Amino acid sequence: MDINYELYKVFYHVASTLNFSEASKQLFISQSAVSQSIKTLERKLDQVLFIRSTKKVQLTPEGEILMRHIEPAMNLIQKGEAQLLEAATTGGQIRIGASDTICRYFLIPYLKRFHKTFPNAHIKVINQTSVKCAELLKNGLVDLIVVNYPNNYLGNTASVVKIKRFQDRFIAGDAFDELRGRKLTFRQLIRYPILMLDKNSTTNEFLHQLFQQHQLDLVPEIELTSNDLLIDLARIGLGIAFVPDYCISDKTESIYILDTKEELPQRELVLAYNEHLPLSRAAQEFLSYFKPEEQEEQKAD
């Protein structure tokens, strides 16, 4: 089917804004031209794409299906344009997806190094959970992501570089001082209030699966989006928090690590990018900062 790209471009802007007037401003064309383009596209596809009313505009189910395909395509086109423009600039652009925790406790030194080397480069960091970051990468909204692994949401197109192993820990404050020095089973742990990341995180999935392997049903007391806040709540005695060890330091006062009889498997931080898409010069440079952990270990040996 031969349909002009401009029609899909108009559709994308209307679907993104759900507002014909706003779409016309973004496209620098009249609102009537926007309406006519949508009518032409609907006629060519023989589908109604929008439900129009005096108060609002919304996508039909058919329109939602089309948007799921058009949005990644538009992002790819915009990325290609950005890379071409980058050749005429001194800095370029890099878009990185990572959680707040990974940014704060792992990425900052690398961002500092990159910025010092390329002060004119534009760095865009999008804070999302590891699950959401995988979705951003799949849709071409970021160049690179740094996420927890295993991550069932990384698709087949993602090239993964394992860059750091870490260990999750159960931590508690002085309110649970009677547990200090004891080796607790998972069955004993679930008798206490458990504080953990919410259901939109790989950490939540990981811990639930771990307890299920021991035929235990984990019902957390509190689920949050911030490891730092989990540590704070554990410190004041609201429960036992489950956090990665790189969030804990000697400066983490009034907190101690609980020992468990069952082994907590190690996880990894990985850097992932879409192997089917070209990386900008800025992204390639940032990627070069990270060497696979296996290679680092072999070099150390």
CSV table of C-alpha atoms in Angstrom, one decimal:
chain,number,residue,atom,x,y,z
A,1,MET,CA,0.0,0.0,0.0
A,2,ASP,CA,1.5,3.3,-1.1
A,3,ILE,CA,0.8,5.9,1.5
A,4,ASN,CA,2.6,9.2,1.8
A,5,TYR,CA,4.9,9.5,4.8
A,6,GLU,CA,3.5,12.9,5.6
A,7,LEU,CA,0.1,11.3,6.4
A,8,TYR,CA,1.7,9.1,9.0
A,9,LYS,CA,3.6,12.1,10.4
A,10,VAL,CA,0.4,14.0,10.9
A,11,PHE,CA,-1.2,10.9,12.4
A,12,TYR,CA,1.7,10.5,14.9
A,13,HIS,CA,1.4,14.1,16.1
A,14,VAL,CA,-2.4,13.9,16.5
A,15,ALA,CA,-2.1,10.5,18.3
A,16,SER,CA,0.6,11.9,20.6
A,17,THR,CA,-1.2,15.0,21.6
A,18,LEU,CA,-4.8,13.8,21.1
A,19,ASN,CA,-5.4,17.4,20.0
A,20,PHE,CA,-5.8,18.6,16.4
A,21,SER,CA,-5.0,22.1,17.2
A,22,GLU,CA,-1.8,21.2,19.1
A,23,ALA,CA,-0.7,18.9,16.3
A,24,SER,CA,-1.2,21.7,13.7
A,25,LYS,CA,1.1,23.9,15.8
A,26,GLN,CA,3.8,21.2,16.0
A,27,LEU,CA,3.6,20.6,12.3
A,28,PHE,CA,3.3,24.3,11.3
A,29,ILE,CA,0.2,23.7,9.2
A,30,SER,CA,-3.4,24.6,9.5
A,31,GLN,CA,-5.9,22.7,11.7
A,32,SER,CA,-8.0,22.0,8.6
A,33,ALA,CA,-5.0,20.5,6.8
A,34,VAL,CA,-4.4,18.2,9.8
A,35,SER,CA,-8.1,17.1,9.7
A,36,GLN,CA,-7.9,16.6,5.9
A,37,SER,CA,-4.8,14.5,6.2
A,38,ILE,CA,-6.3,12.2,8.9
A,39,LYS,CA,-9.4,11.8,6.7
A,40,THR,CA,-7.2,10.8,3.7
A,41,LEU,CA,-5.3,8.3,5.8
A,42,GLU,CA,-8.5,6.8,7.2
A,43,ARG,CA,-9.9,6.5,3.7
A,44,LYS,CA,-6.7,4.8,2.4
A,45,LEU,CA,-6.6,2.4,5.3
A,46,ASP,CA,-10.4,1.9,5.3
A,47,GLN,CA,-10.3,2.3,9.1
A,48,VAL,CA,-11.5,4.9,11.6
A,49,LEU,CA,-8.5,6.0,13.6
A,50,PHE,CA,-9.9,8.6,15.9
A,51,ILE,CA,-13.1,9.1,17.9
A,52,ARG,CA,-13.8,12.9,17.6
A,53,SER,CA,-16.1,14.8,19.9
A,54,THR,CA,-16.4,18.5,20.9
A,55,LYS,CA,-14.6,17.9,24.1
A,56,LYS,CA,-11.8,15.4,23.3
A,57,VAL,CA,-10.1,13.2,20.7
A,58,GLN,CA,-9.2,9.6,21.4
A,59,LEU,CA,-7.7,6.7,19.4
A,60,THR,CA,-9.9,3.9,18.3
A,61,PRO,CA,-8.6,0.3,18.9
A,62,GLU,CA,-7.4,0.4,15.2
A,63,GLY,CA,-5.7,3.7,15.9
A,64,GLU,CA,-3.9,2.3,18.9
A,65,ILE,CA,-2.6,-0.6,16.9
A,66,LEU,CA,-1.3,1.8,14.2
A,67,MET,CA,0.3,4.0,16.9
A,68,ARG,CA,2.2,1.1,18.4
A,69,HIS,CA,4.0,0.7,15.0
A,70,ILE,CA,4.2,4.3,14.0
A,71,GLU,CA,5.8,5.6,17.2
A,72,PRO,CA,9.0,3.4,17.1
A,73,ALA,CA,9.3,4.3,13.4
A,74,MET,CA,9.1,8.0,14.1
A,75,ASN,CA,11.6,7.7,16.9
A,76,LEU,CA,14.0,5.9,14.5
A,77,ILE,CA,13.6,8.7,11.9
A,78,GLN,CA,14.2,11.4,14.5
A,79,LYS,CA,17.3,9.5,15.8
A,80,GLY,CA,18.6,9.3,12.2
A,81,GLU,CA,18.1,13.0,11.8
A,82,ALA,CA,19.8,13.7,15.1
A,83,GLN,CA,22.9,11.6,14.1
A,84,LEU,CA,23.2,13.4,10.8
A,85,LEU,CA,23.0,16.8,12.6
A,86,GLU,CA,25.5,15.5,15.1
A,87,ALA,CA,28.2,15.3,12.4
A,88,ALA,CA,28.0,19.1,12.1
A,89,THR,CA,28.4,19.7,15.8
A,90,THR,CA,31.2,19.3,18.3
A,91,GLY,CA,29.4,17.3,20.9
A,92,GLY,CA,26.5,15.1,19.8
A,93,GLN,CA,23.9,13.6,22.0
A,94,ILE,CA,23.5,10.5,24.2
A,95,ARG,CA,20.3,9.2,25.7
A,96,ILE,CA,20.6,6.9,28.7
A,97,GLY,CA,17.9,5.0,30.6
A,98,ALA,CA,18.6,3.9,34.2
A,99,SER,CA,16.9,3.8,37.6
A,100,ASP,CA,17.4,6.5,40.2
A,101,THR,CA,19.4,4.0,42.3
A,102,ILE,CA,21.7,3.0,39.4
A,103,CYS,CA,22.3,6.6,38.4
A,104,ARG,CA,23.2,7.7,42.0
A,105,TYR,CA,25.3,4.8,43.1
A,106,PHE,CA,26.9,3.6,39.8
A,107,LEU,CA,26.6,5.9,36.8
A,108,ILE,CA,27.6,9.3,38.2
A,109,PRO,CA,31.4,8.8,37.9
A,110,TYR,CA,31.0,7.7,34.3
A,111,LEU,CA,28.7,10.7,33.5
A,112,LYS,CA,31.2,13.0,35.1
A,113,ARG,CA,34.1,11.5,33.0
A,114,PHE,CA,32.1,11.8,29.8
A,115,HIS,CA,31.0,15.4,30.5
A,116,LYS,CA,34.6,16.4,31.3
A,117,THR,CA,35.8,14.8,28.0
A,118,PHE,CA,32.9,16.1,25.9
A,119,PRO,CA,31.6,19.3,27.6
A,120,ASN,CA,29.5,20.2,24.6
A,121,ALA,CA,27.7,16.9,24.3
A,122,HIS,CA,24.1,16.8,25.3
A,123,ILE,CA,23.4,14.1,27.9
A,124,LYS,CA,19.8,13.1,28.5
A,125,VAL,CA,19.2,10.7,31.4
A,126,ILE,CA,15.7,9.1,31.7
A,127,ASN,CA,15.0,7.7,35.1
A,128,GLN,CA,12.8,4.6,35.0
A,129,THR,CA,12.8,1.1,36.5
A,130,SER,CA,14.8,-1.6,34.8
A,131,VAL,CA,11.5,-2.9,33.3
A,132,LYS,CA,10.6,0.5,31.8
A,133,CYS,CA,14.1,1.1,30.6
A,134,ALA,CA,13.9,-2.1,28.5
A,135,GLU,CA,10.7,-0.8,26.9
A,136,LEU,CA,12.4,2.6,26.2
A,137,LEU,CA,15.3,0.7,24.4
A,138,LYS,CA,12.9,-1.4,22.4
A,139,ASN,CA,11.0,1.7,21.2
A,140,GLY,CA,14.2,3.5,20.3
A,141,LEU,CA,13.7,6.3,22.9
A,142,VAL,CA,17.2,5.8,24.4
A,143,ASP,CA,20.6,4.8,23.0
A,144,LEU,CA,21.7,2.8,26.0
A,145,ILE,CA,20.3,1.5,29.3
A,146,VAL,CA,22.0,0.3,32.5
A,147,VAL,CA,19.7,-2.1,34.2
A,148,ASN,CA,19.5,-5.0,36.7
A,149,TYR,CA,20.0,-8.5,35.2
A,150,PRO,CA,18.3,-11.0,34.8
A,151,ASN,CA,15.7,-8.9,33.1
A,152,ASN,CA,13.0,-10.8,31.2
A,153,TYR,CA,12.0,-7.7,29.4
A,154,LEU,CA,15.2,-7.3,27.3
A,155,GLY,CA,14.2,-8.5,23.9
A,156,ASN,CA,16.2,-10.5,21.4
A,157,THR,CA,17.5,-7.3,19.7
A,158,ALA,CA,19.3,-6.1,22.9
A,159,SER,CA,23.1,-6.6,23.0
A,160,VAL,CA,24.1,-7.0,26.7
A,161,VAL,CA,27.4,-6.1,28.3
A,162,LYS,CA,27.7,-7.4,31.9
A,163,ILE,CA,29.5,-4.7,33.9
A,164,LYS,CA,29.1,-5.3,37.6
A,165,ARG,CA,28.0,-8.1,39.9
A,166,PHE,CA,26.2,-7.2,43.1
A,167,GLN,CA,24.5,-8.9,46.0
A,168,ASP,CA,21.0,-8.1,47.4
A,169,ARG,CA,20.8,-7.7,51.2
A,170,PHE,CA,18.2,-7.7,53.9
A,171,ILE,CA,18.8,-4.8,56.2
A,172,ALA,CA,17.3,-3.7,59.5
A,173,GLY,CA,17.6,-0.9,62.0
A,174,ASP,CA,17.9,-0.8,65.8
A,175,ALA,CA,14.2,-1.7,66.3
A,176,PHE,CA,15.1,-5.2,65.2
A,177,ASP,CA,18.3,-5.5,67.1
A,178,GLU,CA,17.3,-8.9,68.5
A,179,LEU,CA,18.0,-10.3,65.0
A,180,ARG,CA,21.5,-9.1,64.8
A,181,GLY,CA,24.0,-12.0,64.5
A,182,ARG,CA,21.3,-14.6,63.9
A,183,LYS,CA,21.0,-16.7,60.7
A,184,LEU,CA,17.4,-16.4,59.6
A,185,THR,CA,15.5,-18.7,57.2
A,186,PHE,CA,13.2,-17.2,54.6
A,187,ARG,CA,10.3,-18.7,56.6
A,188,GLN,CA,11.4,-16.8,59.7
A,189,LEU,CA,11.9,-13.6,57.7
A,190,ILE,CA,8.4,-13.4,56.4
A,191,ARG,CA,7.1,-13.1,59.9
A,192,TYR,CA,8.5,-9.6,59.9
A,193,PRO,CA,7.3,-6.6,57.8
A,194,ILE,CA,9.2,-6.7,54.5
A,195,LEU,CA,10.0,-3.4,52.7
A,196,MET,CA,10.9,-3.7,49.0
A,197,LEU,CA,10.6,-2.1,45.6
A,198,ASP,CA,7.3,-2.1,43.8
A,199,LYS,CA,5.8,-4.5,41.2
A,200,ASN,CA,7.2,-2.5,38.3
A,201,SER,CA,10.8,-3.6,39.1
A,202,THR,CA,12.9,-6.6,38.3
A,203,THR,CA,13.9,-6.7,42.0
A,204,ASN,CA,10.3,-7.3,43.0
A,205,GLU,CA,10.0,-10.2,40.6
A,206,PHE,CA,13.4,-11.6,41.7
A,207,LEU,CA,12.5,-11.7,45.4
A,208,HIS,CA,9.0,-13.1,44.8
A,209,GLN,CA,10.4,-15.9,42.6
A,210,LEU,CA,13.1,-16.6,45.2
A,211,PHE,CA,10.6,-17.1,48.0
A,212,GLN,CA,8.3,-19.1,45.7
A,213,GLN,CA,11.2,-21.5,45.0
A,214,HIS,CA,11.1,-22.2,48.8
A,215,GLN,CA,7.2,-22.6,48.7
A,216,LEU,CA,6.8,-19.3,50.5
A,217,ASP,CA,4.3,-16.6,49.7
A,218,LEU,CA,5.8,-13.2,50.2
A,219,VAL,CA,3.4,-10.4,51.2
A,220,PRO,CA,5.5,-7.2,51.6
A,221,GLU,CA,4.4,-4.6,54.2
A,222,ILE,CA,5.5,-1.7,52.0
A,223,GLU,CA,6.4,-1.4,48.3
A,224,LEU,CA,8.2,1.8,47.0
A,225,THR,CA,10.0,3.1,44.0
A,226,SER,CA,13.1,4.2,45.9
A,227,ASN,CA,15.9,2.1,47.5
A,228,ASP,CA,17.0,5.2,49.5
A,229,LEU,CA,13.6,5.6,51.0
A,230,LEU,CA,13.5,1.8,51.8
A,231,ILE,CA,16.8,2.3,53.7
A,232,ASP,CA,15.3,5.3,55.6
A,233,LEU,CA,12.2,3.4,56.6
A,234,ALA,CA,14.3,0.4,57.8
A,235,ARG,CA,16.4,2.8,59.8
A,236,ILE,CA,13.4,4.1,61.7
A,237,GLY,CA,12.1,0.6,62.4
A,238,LEU,CA,9.2,0.2,59.9
A,239,GLY,CA,10.5,-3.2,58.7
A,240,ILE,CA,13.3,-5.2,57.1
A,241,ALA,CA,14.3,-3.7,53.7
A,242,PHE,CA,15.6,-5.6,50.7
A,243,VAL,CA,18.2,-3.5,48.8
A,244,PRO,CA,21.3,-4.0,46.6
A,245,ASP,CA,24.6,-4.0,48.5
A,246,TYR,CA,26.0,-1.0,46.5
A,247,CYS,CA,23.4,1.2,48.2
A,248,ILE,CA,24.9,0.3,51.6
A,249,SER,CA,28.1,1.8,52.9
A,250,ASP,CA,30.0,2.4,56.2
A,251,LYS,CA,28.2,5.8,56.3
A,252,THR,CA,24.8,4.1,56.3
A,253,GLU,CA,24.2,4.7,60.0
A,254,SER,CA,21.9,2.7,62.4
A,255,ILE,CA,21.5,-0.1,59.8
A,256,TYR,CA,22.9,-3.6,59.8
A,257,ILE,CA,22.8,-6.5,57.3
A,258,LEU,CA,20.9,-9.6,58.3
A,259,ASP,CA,22.4,-13.0,57.6
A,260,THR,CA,20.2,-15.6,55.9
A,261,LYS,CA,20.5,-19.4,55.9
A,262,GLU,CA,19.3,-19.6,52.3
A,263,GLU,CA,21.7,-18.2,49.7
A,264,LEU,CA,20.8,-15.0,48.0
A,265,PRO,CA,21.9,-15.4,44.3
A,266,GLN,CA,24.1,-12.7,42.9
A,267,ARG,CA,22.7,-10.4,40.2
A,268,GLU,CA,24.4,-8.1,37.7
A,269,LEU,CA,24.2,-4.6,36.3
A,270,VAL,CA,24.3,-4.7,32.5
A,271,LEU,CA,24.6,-2.1,29.8
A,272,ALA,CA,22.3,-2.9,26.9
A,273,TYR,CA,21.8,-1.3,23.5
A,274,ASN,CA,19.9,-2.2,20.3
A,275,GLU,CA,22.4,-4.1,18.1
A,276,HIS,CA,20.3,-3.5,15.0
A,277,LEU,CA,20.6,0.3,15.3
A,278,PRO,CA,23.7,2.5,14.8
A,279,LEU,CA,25.1,4.1,17.8
A,280,SER,CA,26.0,7.8,17.8
A,281,ARG,CA,29.6,8.7,18.3
A,282,ALA,CA,28.8,10.0,21.8
A,283,ALA,CA,27.1,6.7,22.7
A,284,GLN,CA,30.0,4.7,21.3
A,285,GLU,CA,32.4,6.7,23.4
A,286,PHE,CA,30.3,6.2,26.6
A,287,LEU,CA,30.0,2.5,25.8
A,288,SER,CA,33.8,2.2,25.6
A,289,TYR,CA,34.0,3.1,29.3
A,290,PHE,CA,32.6,-0.3,30.3
A,291,LYS,CA,34.4,-3.5,29.9
A,292,PRO,CA,32.7,-6.8,30.4
A,293,GLU,CA,33.2,-8.0,34.0
A,294,GLU,CA,34.5,-11.4,32.8
A,295,GLN,CA,37.3,-9.8,30.8
A,296,GLU,CA,38.2,-7.7,33.8
A,297,GLU,CA,38.5,-10.8,36.0
A,298,GLN,CA,40.6,-12.6,33.5
A,299,LYS,CA,43.0,-9.6,33.3
A,300,ALA,CA,43.2,-9.5,37.1
A,301,ASP,CA,44.1,-13.2,37.1
